[in-house]
PDB file of C-alpha atoms in Angstrom:
ATOM      1  CA  MET A   1       0.000   0.000   0.000  1.00  0.00           C
ATOM      2  CA  THR A   2       1.246   3.466  -0.854  1.00  0.00           C
ATOM      3  CA  THR A   3       1.353   6.038   1.906  1.00  0.00           C
ATOM      4  CA  THR A   4       2.461   9.599   2.027  1.00  0.00           C
ATOM      5  CA  ALA A   5       5.580  10.106   4.093  1.00  0.00           C
ATOM      6  CA  THR A   6       6.452  13.240   5.930  1.00  0.00           C
ATOM      7  CA  ASP A   7       8.513  15.499   3.726  1.00  0.00           C
ATOM      8  CA  PRO A   8      12.095  15.955   4.839  1.00  0.00           C
ATOM      9  CA  ALA A   9      13.026  19.221   6.454  1.00  0.00           C
ATOM     10  CA  PRO A  10      13.166  21.698   3.613  1.00  0.00           C
ATOM     11  CA  ALA A  11      16.315  23.411   2.555  1.00  0.00           C
ATOM     12  CA  SER A  12      16.410  27.169   2.415  1.00  0.00           C
ATOM     13  CA  ALA A  13      13.615  28.719   0.413  1.00  0.00           C
ATOM     14  CA  LEU A  14      15.664  29.266  -2.714  1.00  0.00           C
ATOM     15  CA  ASN A  15      19.345  28.589  -3.273  1.00  0.00           C
ATOM     16  CA  VAL A  16      21.023  29.764  -6.477  1.00  0.00           C
ATOM     17  CA  SER A  17      23.575  26.944  -6.674  1.00  0.00           C
ATOM     18  CA  ARG A  18      20.968  24.214  -6.136  1.00  0.00           C
ATOM     19  CA  THR A  19      18.633  25.845  -8.653  1.00  0.00           C
ATOM     20  CA  THR A  20      21.299  26.148 -11.354  1.00  0.00           C
ATOM     21  CA  ALA A  21      22.475  22.571 -10.695  1.00  0.00           C
ATOM     22  CA  THR A  22      18.910  21.327 -11.224  1.00  0.00           C
ATOM     23  CA  ALA A  23      18.594  23.357 -14.423  1.00  0.00           C
ATOM     24  CA  ALA A  24      21.920  22.016 -15.721  1.00  0.00           C
ATOM     25  CA  ARG A  25      20.822  18.421 -15.060  1.00  0.00           C
ATOM     26  CA  VAL A  26      17.561  18.922 -16.967  1.00  0.00           C
ATOM     27  CA  LEU A  27      19.405  20.513 -19.914  1.00  0.00           C
ATOM     28  CA  ARG A  28      21.893  17.616 -20.025  1.00  0.00           C
ATOM     29  CA  GLN A  29      19.006  15.169 -20.242  1.00  0.00           C
ATOM     30  CA  LEU A  30      17.276  17.147 -22.973  1.00  0.00           C
ATOM     31  CA  ARG A  31      20.510  17.329 -24.961  1.00  0.00           C
ATOM     32  CA  HIS A  32      20.295  13.565 -25.467  1.00  0.00           C
ATOM     33  CA  ASP A  33      16.696  13.771 -26.732  1.00  0.00           C
ATOM     34  CA  PRO A  34      16.873  15.264 -30.257  1.00  0.00           C
ATOM     35  CA  ARG A  35      13.177  14.688 -30.915  1.00  0.00           C
ATOM     36  CA  THR A  36      12.228  16.900 -27.986  1.00  0.00           C
ATOM     37  CA  ILE A  37      14.682  19.563 -29.093  1.00  0.00           C
ATOM     38  CA  ALA A  38      13.210  19.446 -32.589  1.00  0.00           C
ATOM     39  CA  LEU A  39       9.679  19.770 -31.201  1.00  0.00           C
ATOM     40  CA  LEU A  40      10.680  22.770 -29.115  1.00  0.00           C
ATOM     41  CA  ILE A  41      12.779  24.621 -31.646  1.00  0.00           C
ATOM     42  CA  LEU A  42      11.582  23.657 -35.110  1.00  0.00           C
ATOM     43  CA  ILE A  43       7.849  22.982 -34.897  1.00  0.00           C
ATOM     44  CA  PRO A  44       6.757  26.572 -34.082  1.00  0.00           C
ATOM     45  CA  CYS A  45       8.913  27.838 -36.959  1.00  0.00           C
ATOM     46  CA  LEU A  46       7.513  25.256 -39.370  1.00  0.00           C
ATOM     47  CA  MET A  47       3.960  26.111 -38.325  1.00  0.00           C
ATOM     48  CA  LEU A  48       4.598  29.798 -39.005  1.00  0.00           C
ATOM     49  CA  VAL A  49       6.041  29.029 -42.448  1.00  0.00           C
ATOM     50  CA  LEU A  50       3.021  26.851 -43.235  1.00  0.00           C
ATOM     51  CA  LEU A  51       0.653  29.570 -42.041  1.00  0.00           C
ATOM     52  CA  ARG A  52       2.420  32.193 -44.139  1.00  0.00           C
ATOM     53  CA  TYR A  53       1.934  30.254 -47.359  1.00  0.00           C
ATOM     54  CA  VAL A  54      -1.585  29.138 -46.498  1.00  0.00           C
ATOM     55  CA  PHE A  55      -2.404  32.856 -46.674  1.00  0.00           C
ATOM     56  CA  ASP A  56      -0.005  33.531 -49.530  1.00  0.00           C
ATOM     57  CA  GLY A  57      -2.666  35.414 -51.488  1.00  0.00           C
ATOM     58  CA  SER A  58      -3.815  37.387 -48.451  1.00  0.00           C
ATOM     59  CA  PRO A  59      -0.822  38.812 -46.554  1.00  0.00           C
ATOM     60  CA  ARG A  60      -3.089  41.027 -44.449  1.00  0.00           C
ATOM     61  CA  THR A  61      -4.672  37.898 -42.985  1.00  0.00           C
ATOM     62  CA  PHE A  62      -1.259  36.558 -42.072  1.00  0.00           C
ATOM     63  CA  ASP A  63      -0.450  39.882 -40.414  1.00  0.00           C
ATOM     64  CA  SER A  64      -3.683  39.834 -38.406  1.00  0.00           C
ATOM     65  CA  ILE A  65      -3.325  36.315 -36.964  1.00  0.00           C
ATOM     66  CA  GLY A  66       0.393  35.628 -37.358  1.00  0.00           C
ATOM     67  CA  ALA A  67       1.339  37.746 -34.358  1.00  0.00           C
ATOM     68  CA  SER A  68      -1.227  35.998 -32.166  1.00  0.00           C
ATOM     69  CA  LEU A  69      -0.033  32.550 -33.188  1.00  0.00           C
ATOM     70  CA  LEU A  70       3.530  33.670 -32.580  1.00  0.00           C
ATOM     71  CA  GLY A  71       2.583  33.645 -28.911  1.00  0.00           C
ATOM     72  CA  ILE A  72       0.258  30.646 -28.967  1.00  0.00           C
ATOM     73  CA  PHE A  73       2.628  28.155 -30.638  1.00  0.00           C
ATOM     74  CA  PRO A  74       5.373  28.479 -27.971  1.00  0.00           C
ATOM     75  CA  LEU A  75       2.807  28.107 -25.183  1.00  0.00           C
ATOM     76  CA  ILE A  76       1.445  24.883 -26.671  1.00  0.00           C
ATOM     77  CA  THR A  77       4.813  23.264 -27.420  1.00  0.00           C
ATOM     78  CA  MET A  78       6.296  24.182 -24.036  1.00  0.00           C
ATOM     79  CA  PHE A  79       3.192  22.819 -22.301  1.00  0.00           C
ATOM     80  CA  LEU A  80       3.492  19.484 -24.083  1.00  0.00           C
ATOM     81  CA  VAL A  81       7.218  19.025 -23.638  1.00  0.00           C
ATOM     82  CA  THR A  82       7.329  20.182 -20.023  1.00  0.00           C
ATOM     83  CA  SER A  83       4.387  18.069 -18.890  1.00  0.00           C
ATOM     84  CA  ILE A  84       5.776  14.913 -20.491  1.00  0.00           C
ATOM     85  CA  ALA A  85       9.376  15.493 -19.384  1.00  0.00           C
ATOM     86  CA  THR A  86       8.344  16.209 -15.795  1.00  0.00           C
ATOM     87  CA  LEU A  87       6.049  13.194 -15.733  1.00  0.00           C
ATOM     88  CA  ARG A  88       8.971  10.985 -16.773  1.00  0.00           C
ATOM     89  CA  GLU A  89      10.913  12.332 -13.801  1.00  0.00           C
ATOM     90  CA  ARG A  90       8.011  11.498 -11.497  1.00  0.00           C
ATOM     91  CA  THR A  91       7.360   7.991 -12.812  1.00  0.00           C
ATOM     92  CA  SER A  92      11.049   7.052 -12.964  1.00  0.00           C
ATOM     93  CA  GLY A  93      11.539   7.968  -9.314  1.00  0.00           C
ATOM     94  CA  THR A  94      13.931  10.829 -10.043  1.00  0.00           C
ATOM     95  CA  LEU A  95      11.758  13.372  -8.262  1.00  0.00           C
ATOM     96  CA  GLU A  96      11.440  11.011  -5.290  1.00  0.00           C
ATOM     97  CA  ARG A  97      15.206  10.801  -4.963  1.00  0.00           C
ATOM     98  CA  LEU A  98      15.663  14.538  -5.404  1.00  0.00           C
ATOM     99  CA  LEU A  99      13.092  15.356  -2.733  1.00  0.00           C
ATOM    100  CA  ALA A 100      14.938  13.043  -0.334  1.00  0.00           C
ATOM    101  CA  MET A 101      18.007  15.261  -0.735  1.00  0.00           C
ATOM    102  CA  PRO A 102      18.517  18.686   0.874  1.00  0.00           C
ATOM    103  CA  LEU A 103      16.828  20.302  -2.088  1.00  0.00           C
ATOM    104  CA  GLY A 104      13.969  22.716  -1.514  1.00  0.00           C
ATOM    105  CA  LYS A 105      10.799  22.532  -3.595  1.00  0.00           C
ATOM    106  CA  ALA A 106      11.441  26.111  -4.677  1.00  0.00           C
ATOM    107  CA  ASP A 107      14.908  25.076  -5.919  1.00  0.00           C
ATOM    108  CA  LEU A 108      13.432  22.181  -7.882  1.00  0.00           C
ATOM    109  CA  ILE A 109      10.631  24.134  -9.529  1.00  0.00           C
ATOM    110  CA  ALA A 110      12.893  27.109 -10.234  1.00  0.00           C
ATOM    111  CA  GLY A 111      15.496  24.789 -11.757  1.00  0.00           C
ATOM    112  CA  TYR A 112      12.975  23.234 -14.123  1.00  0.00           C
ATOM    113  CA  ALA A 113      11.597  26.671 -15.007  1.00  0.00           C
ATOM    114  CA  LEU A 114      15.119  27.980 -15.638  1.00  0.00           C
ATOM    115  CA  ALA A 115      16.048  25.055 -17.909  1.00  0.00           C
ATOM    116  CA  PHE A 116      12.894  25.165 -19.985  1.00  0.00           C
ATOM    117  CA  GLY A 117      12.964  28.961 -19.872  1.00  0.00           C
ATOM    118  CA  ALA A 118      16.385  28.914 -21.551  1.00  0.00           C
ATOM    119  CA  LEU A 119      14.938  26.783 -24.332  1.00  0.00           C
ATOM    120  CA  ALA A 120      11.926  29.093 -24.485  1.00  0.00           C
ATOM    121  CA  ILE A 121      14.240  32.048 -25.155  1.00  0.00           C
ATOM    122  CA  ILE A 122      15.810  30.233 -28.111  1.00  0.00           C
ATOM    123  CA  GLN A 123      12.437  29.085 -29.404  1.00  0.00           C
ATOM    124  CA  SER A 124      10.806  32.505 -29.115  1.00  0.00           C
ATOM    125  CA  ALA A 125      13.778  34.334 -30.649  1.00  0.00           C
ATOM    126  CA  LEU A 126      13.883  32.023 -33.665  1.00  0.00           C
ATOM    127  CA  ALA A 127      10.119  32.148 -34.239  1.00  0.00           C
ATOM    128  CA  THR A 128       9.942  35.926 -33.854  1.00  0.00           C
ATOM    129  CA  GLY A 129      12.951  36.555 -36.095  1.00  0.00           C
ATOM    130  CA  LEU A 130      11.585  34.176 -38.729  1.00  0.00           C
ATOM    131  CA  ALA A 131       8.130  35.775 -38.729  1.00  0.00           C
ATOM    132  CA  VAL A 132       9.307  39.391 -38.830  1.00  0.00           C
ATOM    133  CA  TRP A 133      12.434  39.295 -40.974  1.00  0.00           C
ATOM    134  CA  PHE A 134      11.860  36.346 -43.294  1.00  0.00           C
ATOM    135  CA  LEU A 135       8.096  35.823 -43.542  1.00  0.00           C
ATOM    136  CA  GLY A 136       7.281  39.521 -43.733  1.00  0.00           C
ATOM    137  CA  LEU A 137       5.033  39.828 -40.698  1.00  0.00           C
ATOM    138  CA  ASP A 138       4.128  43.521 -40.686  1.00  0.00           C
ATOM    139  CA  VAL A 139       4.073  44.925 -37.164  1.00  0.00           C
ATOM    140  CA  THR A 140       3.765  48.575 -36.198  1.00  0.00           C
ATOM    141  CA  GLY A 141       5.533  48.256 -32.866  1.00  0.00           C
ATOM    142  CA  SER A 142       8.924  46.890 -31.910  1.00  0.00           C
ATOM    143  CA  PRO A 143       9.711  43.234 -32.714  1.00  0.00           C
ATOM    144  CA  TRP A 144      11.380  43.095 -29.297  1.00  0.00           C
ATOM    145  CA  LEU A 145       7.975  43.519 -27.686  1.00  0.00           C
ATOM    146  CA  LEU A 146       6.687  40.614 -29.760  1.00  0.00           C
ATOM    147  CA  LEU A 147       9.625  38.579 -28.478  1.00  0.00           C
ATOM    148  CA  LEU A 148       8.807  39.555 -24.893  1.00  0.00           C
ATOM    149  CA  VAL A 149       5.215  38.338 -25.174  1.00  0.00           C
ATOM    150  CA  ALA A 150       6.265  35.147 -26.988  1.00  0.00           C
ATOM    151  CA  LEU A 151       8.775  34.419 -24.226  1.00  0.00           C
ATOM    152  CA  LEU A 152       6.231  35.012 -21.476  1.00  0.00           C
ATOM    153  CA  ASP A 153       3.793  32.721 -23.287  1.00  0.00           C
ATOM    154  CA  ALA A 154       6.437  30.007 -23.476  1.00  0.00           C
ATOM    155  CA  LEU A 155       7.151  30.400 -19.762  1.00  0.00           C
ATOM    156  CA  LEU A 156       3.416  30.185 -19.050  1.00  0.00           C
ATOM    157  CA  GLY A 157       3.277  26.956 -21.064  1.00  0.00           C
ATOM    158  CA  THR A 158       6.216  25.652 -19.010  1.00  0.00           C
ATOM    159  CA  ALA A 159       4.449  26.508 -15.758  1.00  0.00           C
ATOM    160  CA  LEU A 160       1.206  24.849 -16.889  1.00  0.00           C
ATOM    161  CA  GLY A 161       3.111  21.744 -17.971  1.00  0.00           C
ATOM    162  CA  LEU A 162       4.854  21.457 -14.607  1.00  0.00           C
ATOM    163  CA  PHE A 163       1.527  21.824 -12.838  1.00  0.00           C
ATOM    164  CA  VAL A 164      -0.587  19.324 -14.790  1.00  0.00           C
ATOM    165  CA  SER A 165       2.141  16.658 -14.741  1.00  0.00           C
ATOM    166  CA  ALA A 166       1.247  16.077 -11.083  1.00  0.00           C
ATOM    167  CA  PHE A 167      -2.203  14.818 -12.082  1.00  0.00           C
ATOM    168  CA  ALA A 168      -1.170  12.419 -14.869  1.00  0.00           C
ATOM    169  CA  ALA A 169      -0.138   8.788 -14.403  1.00  0.00           C
ATOM    170  CA  SER A 170       1.246   8.311 -17.923  1.00  0.00           C
ATOM    171  CA  GLU A 171       2.499  10.316 -20.875  1.00  0.00           C
ATOM    172  CA  PHE A 172      -0.775   9.626 -22.665  1.00  0.00           C
ATOM    173  CA  GLN A 173      -2.692  11.168 -19.776  1.00  0.00           C
ATOM    174  CA  ALA A 174      -0.384  14.185 -19.845  1.00  0.00           C
ATOM    175  CA  VAL A 175      -1.274  14.719 -23.500  1.00  0.00           C
ATOM    176  CA  GLN A 176      -4.956  14.296 -22.631  1.00  0.00           C
ATOM    177  CA  PHE A 177      -4.758  17.395 -20.447  1.00  0.00           C
ATOM    178  CA  MET A 178      -4.219  19.476 -23.551  1.00  0.00           C
ATOM    179  CA  PRO A 179      -7.922  19.578 -24.567  1.00  0.00           C
ATOM    180  CA  ALA A 180      -8.839  20.572 -21.007  1.00  0.00           C
ATOM    181  CA  VAL A 181      -6.149  23.196 -20.431  1.00  0.00           C
ATOM    182  CA  ILE A 182      -5.162  24.563 -23.848  1.00  0.00           C
ATOM    183  CA  PHE A 183      -8.099  24.157 -26.230  1.00  0.00           C
ATOM    184  CA  PRO A 184     -10.642  26.250 -24.274  1.00  0.00           C
ATOM    185  CA  GLN A 185      -8.117  29.081 -24.078  1.00  0.00           C
ATOM    186  CA  LEU A 186      -7.410  28.733 -27.789  1.00  0.00           C
ATOM    187  CA  LEU A 187     -11.095  29.016 -28.665  1.00  0.00           C
ATOM    188  CA  LEU A 188     -11.801  31.928 -26.316  1.00  0.00           C
ATOM    189  CA  CYS A 189      -8.610  33.996 -26.640  1.00  0.00           C
ATOM    190  CA  GLY A 190      -9.937  36.190 -29.458  1.00  0.00           C
ATOM    191  CA  LEU A 191      -7.992  34.520 -32.250  1.00  0.00           C
ATOM    192  CA  PHE A 192     -11.077  33.463 -34.202  1.00  0.00           C
ATOM    193  CA  THR A 193     -13.412  36.316 -33.290  1.00  0.00           C
ATOM    194  CA  PRO A 194     -13.145  39.416 -31.102  1.00  0.00           C
ATOM    195  CA  ARG A 195     -13.909  38.532 -27.512  1.00  0.00           C
ATOM    196  CA  ASP A 196     -16.517  41.273 -27.183  1.00  0.00           C
ATOM    197  CA  ASN A 197     -18.519  39.545 -29.960  1.00  0.00           C
ATOM    198  CA  MET A 198     -18.857  36.347 -27.914  1.00  0.00           C
ATOM    199  CA  HIS A 199     -21.757  35.375 -25.697  1.00  0.00           C
ATOM    200  CA  PRO A 200     -21.433  37.342 -22.434  1.00  0.00           C
ATOM    201  CA  VAL A 201     -20.763  34.163 -20.437  1.00  0.00           C
ATOM    202  CA  LEU A 202     -17.951  33.125 -22.767  1.00  0.00           C
ATOM    203  CA  GLU A 203     -16.552  36.643 -22.778  1.00  0.00           C
ATOM    204  CA  ALA A 204     -16.483  36.608 -18.975  1.00  0.00           C
ATOM    205  CA  ILE A 205     -14.636  33.284 -19.010  1.00  0.00           C
ATOM    206  CA  SER A 206     -12.154  34.564 -21.586  1.00  0.00           C
ATOM    207  CA  ASN A 207     -11.406  37.515 -19.328  1.00  0.00           C
ATOM    208  CA  VAL A 208      -9.828  35.213 -16.744  1.00  0.00           C
ATOM    209  CA  LEU A 209      -7.802  33.066 -19.163  1.00  0.00           C
ATOM    210  CA  PRO A 210      -4.140  34.063 -19.580  1.00  0.00           C
ATOM    211  CA  MET A 211      -3.973  33.248 -23.288  1.00  0.00           C
ATOM    212  CA  SER A 212      -6.509  36.025 -23.923  1.00  0.00           C
ATOM    213  CA  TYR A 213      -4.055  38.571 -22.572  1.00  0.00           C
ATOM    214  CA  ALA A 214      -1.195  37.036 -24.542  1.00  0.00           C
ATOM    215  CA  VAL A 215      -3.179  37.549 -27.761  1.00  0.00           C
ATOM    216  CA  ASP A 216      -4.193  41.050 -26.674  1.00  0.00           C
ATOM    217  CA  GLY A 217      -0.555  41.908 -26.018  1.00  0.00           C
ATOM    218  CA  MET A 218       0.499  40.710 -29.467  1.00  0.00           C
ATOM    219  CA  ASN A 219      -2.290  42.749 -31.055  1.00  0.00           C
ATOM    220  CA  GLU A 220      -1.146  45.853 -29.182  1.00  0.00           C
ATOM    221  CA  VAL A 221       2.311  45.508 -30.743  1.00  0.00           C
ATOM    222  CA  LEU A 222       0.704  44.870 -34.116  1.00  0.00           C
ATOM    223  CA  LYS A 223      -1.291  48.120 -34.010  1.00  0.00           C
ATOM    224  CA  HIS A 224       0.684  50.626 -31.931  1.00  0.00           C
ATOM    225  CA  THR A 225       4.112  52.133 -32.414  1.00  0.00           C
ATOM    226  CA  ASP A 226       4.815  52.690 -28.715  1.00  0.00           C
ATOM    227  CA  MET A 227       4.310  50.547 -25.658  1.00  0.00           C
ATOM    228  CA  THR A 228       0.774  51.146 -24.403  1.00  0.00           C
ATOM    229  CA  ALA A 229      -0.735  50.850 -20.941  1.00  0.00           C
ATOM    230  CA  THR A 230      -2.850  47.965 -22.215  1.00  0.00           C
ATOM    231  CA  PHE A 231       0.278  46.148 -23.371  1.00  0.00           C
ATOM    232  CA  VAL A 232       1.895  46.584 -19.960  1.00  0.00           C
ATOM    233  CA  ARG A 233      -1.250  45.258 -18.299  1.00  0.00           C
ATOM    234  CA  ASP A 234      -1.313  42.245 -20.614  1.00  0.00           C
ATOM    235  CA  VAL A 235       2.309  41.213 -20.058  1.00  0.00           C
ATOM    236  CA  LEU A 236       1.991  41.663 -16.298  1.00  0.00           C
ATOM    237  CA  ILE A 237      -1.079  39.409 -16.238  1.00  0.00           C
ATOM    238  CA  VAL A 238       0.647  36.705 -18.302  1.00  0.00           C
ATOM    239  CA  ALA A 239       3.771  36.902 -16.121  1.00  0.00           C
ATOM    240  CA  GLY A 240       1.676  36.860 -12.953  1.00  0.00           C
ATOM    241  CA  CYS A 241      -0.258  33.799 -14.134  1.00  0.00           C
ATOM    242  CA  ALA A 242       3.004  31.979 -14.897  1.00  0.00           C
ATOM    243  CA  LEU A 243       4.324  32.768 -11.416  1.00  0.00           C
ATOM    244  CA  LEU A 244       1.049  31.685  -9.798  1.00  0.00           C
ATOM    245  CA  VAL A 245       0.990  28.373 -11.661  1.00  0.00           C
ATOM    246  CA  LEU A 246       4.659  27.721 -10.776  1.00  0.00           C
ATOM    247  CA  THR A 247       3.744  28.250  -7.127  1.00  0.00           C
ATOM    248  CA  LEU A 248       0.866  25.795  -7.464  1.00  0.00           C
ATOM    249  CA  GLY A 249       3.270  23.373  -9.164  1.00  0.00           C
ATOM    250  CA  ALA A 250       5.573  23.506  -6.160  1.00  0.00           C
ATOM    251  CA  ALA A 251       2.618  22.687  -3.928  1.00  0.00           C
ATOM    252  CA  THR A 252       1.966  19.477  -5.900  1.00  0.00           C
ATOM    253  CA  LEU A 253       5.431  18.092  -5.194  1.00  0.00           C
ATOM    254  CA  ARG A 254       5.099  15.328  -2.612  1.00  0.00           C
ATOM    255  CA  ARG A 255       7.524  12.679  -1.519  1.00  0.00           C
ATOM    256  CA  ARG A 256       5.923   9.228  -1.571  1.00  0.00           C
ATOM    257  CA  THR A 257       7.299   5.989  -0.266  1.00  0.00           C
ATOM    258  CA  ALA A 258       5.943   2.485  -0.566  1.00  0.00           C
TER     259      ALA A 258
END
C-alpha cells in the first residue's frame, strides 16, 4: 500500500547553486533527446512558415493572426514538452530521490523553469525573427515587444506543464490534459473572433484566461508604435499567471514511499 511520508526538512527557500544545478541536469538530459529539441525549436517555426503560405494570397490575414499565433505556438509546445518530461521524472523515481536530498521545492521548480525557460528564449527568438524578418510579418511596434510576449507565453506553457504533470499517471494522460487546459483558451482567446462579440458568459470566461491577454498583447504591438498601458497590463497578467501556476506546481510536489 502506498502512503504519504512526511517530507524531509526543507532546505532554504531558494538557493542559487541548487537551482542552477537542477537546471543544468535537466538541460543535459534534454541534450540527449533530439526529438524533444526538434519539437521545441523547429515545430513553431515550421507552423509559421506553413501559415504564411496558407495565406499567400492574403498577406493582411497573415499579419492579423500571425502575431497571435507567434505567442500561442510556444505556449502549446512548451506545455506538451514540459508536462511529459516532468512526468517521466516522477514515474522514474527521479523526483522522489531529489526530494529526499537537501533540495527545496522552490529550488526544484525554479530549476525546471530555468532550464525550460532557456529553451523558451531560443524558441521565441527564432520564431519571432523568422516571422518578422523572413516571412514579412508587418508589425507597427517593436519586434522586441513581440519577443517579450512570446517568451512570457512560453514560460506560461512551461508553468502549466509542470503543474498538470502532477495529475497524470502516464504520458498519454499528460497529452490528454491538452484539450482541457489549452483548447478552451485557444477558442476563447480572441484569435477566431473578437472577444466582445462572444456570448457574455464566454466573454467573462475569456477575461480570466491568460492566453486572452497574450493575444491582446500581441495585437497591441501589431497596431501601436509605442508601448501602451494595455500592453503593460497584458504582459503583467501573463507573467503573474506563470508565477502563480509555478507556485501551485511547487505545492503538488510530494515525496511518496511504498
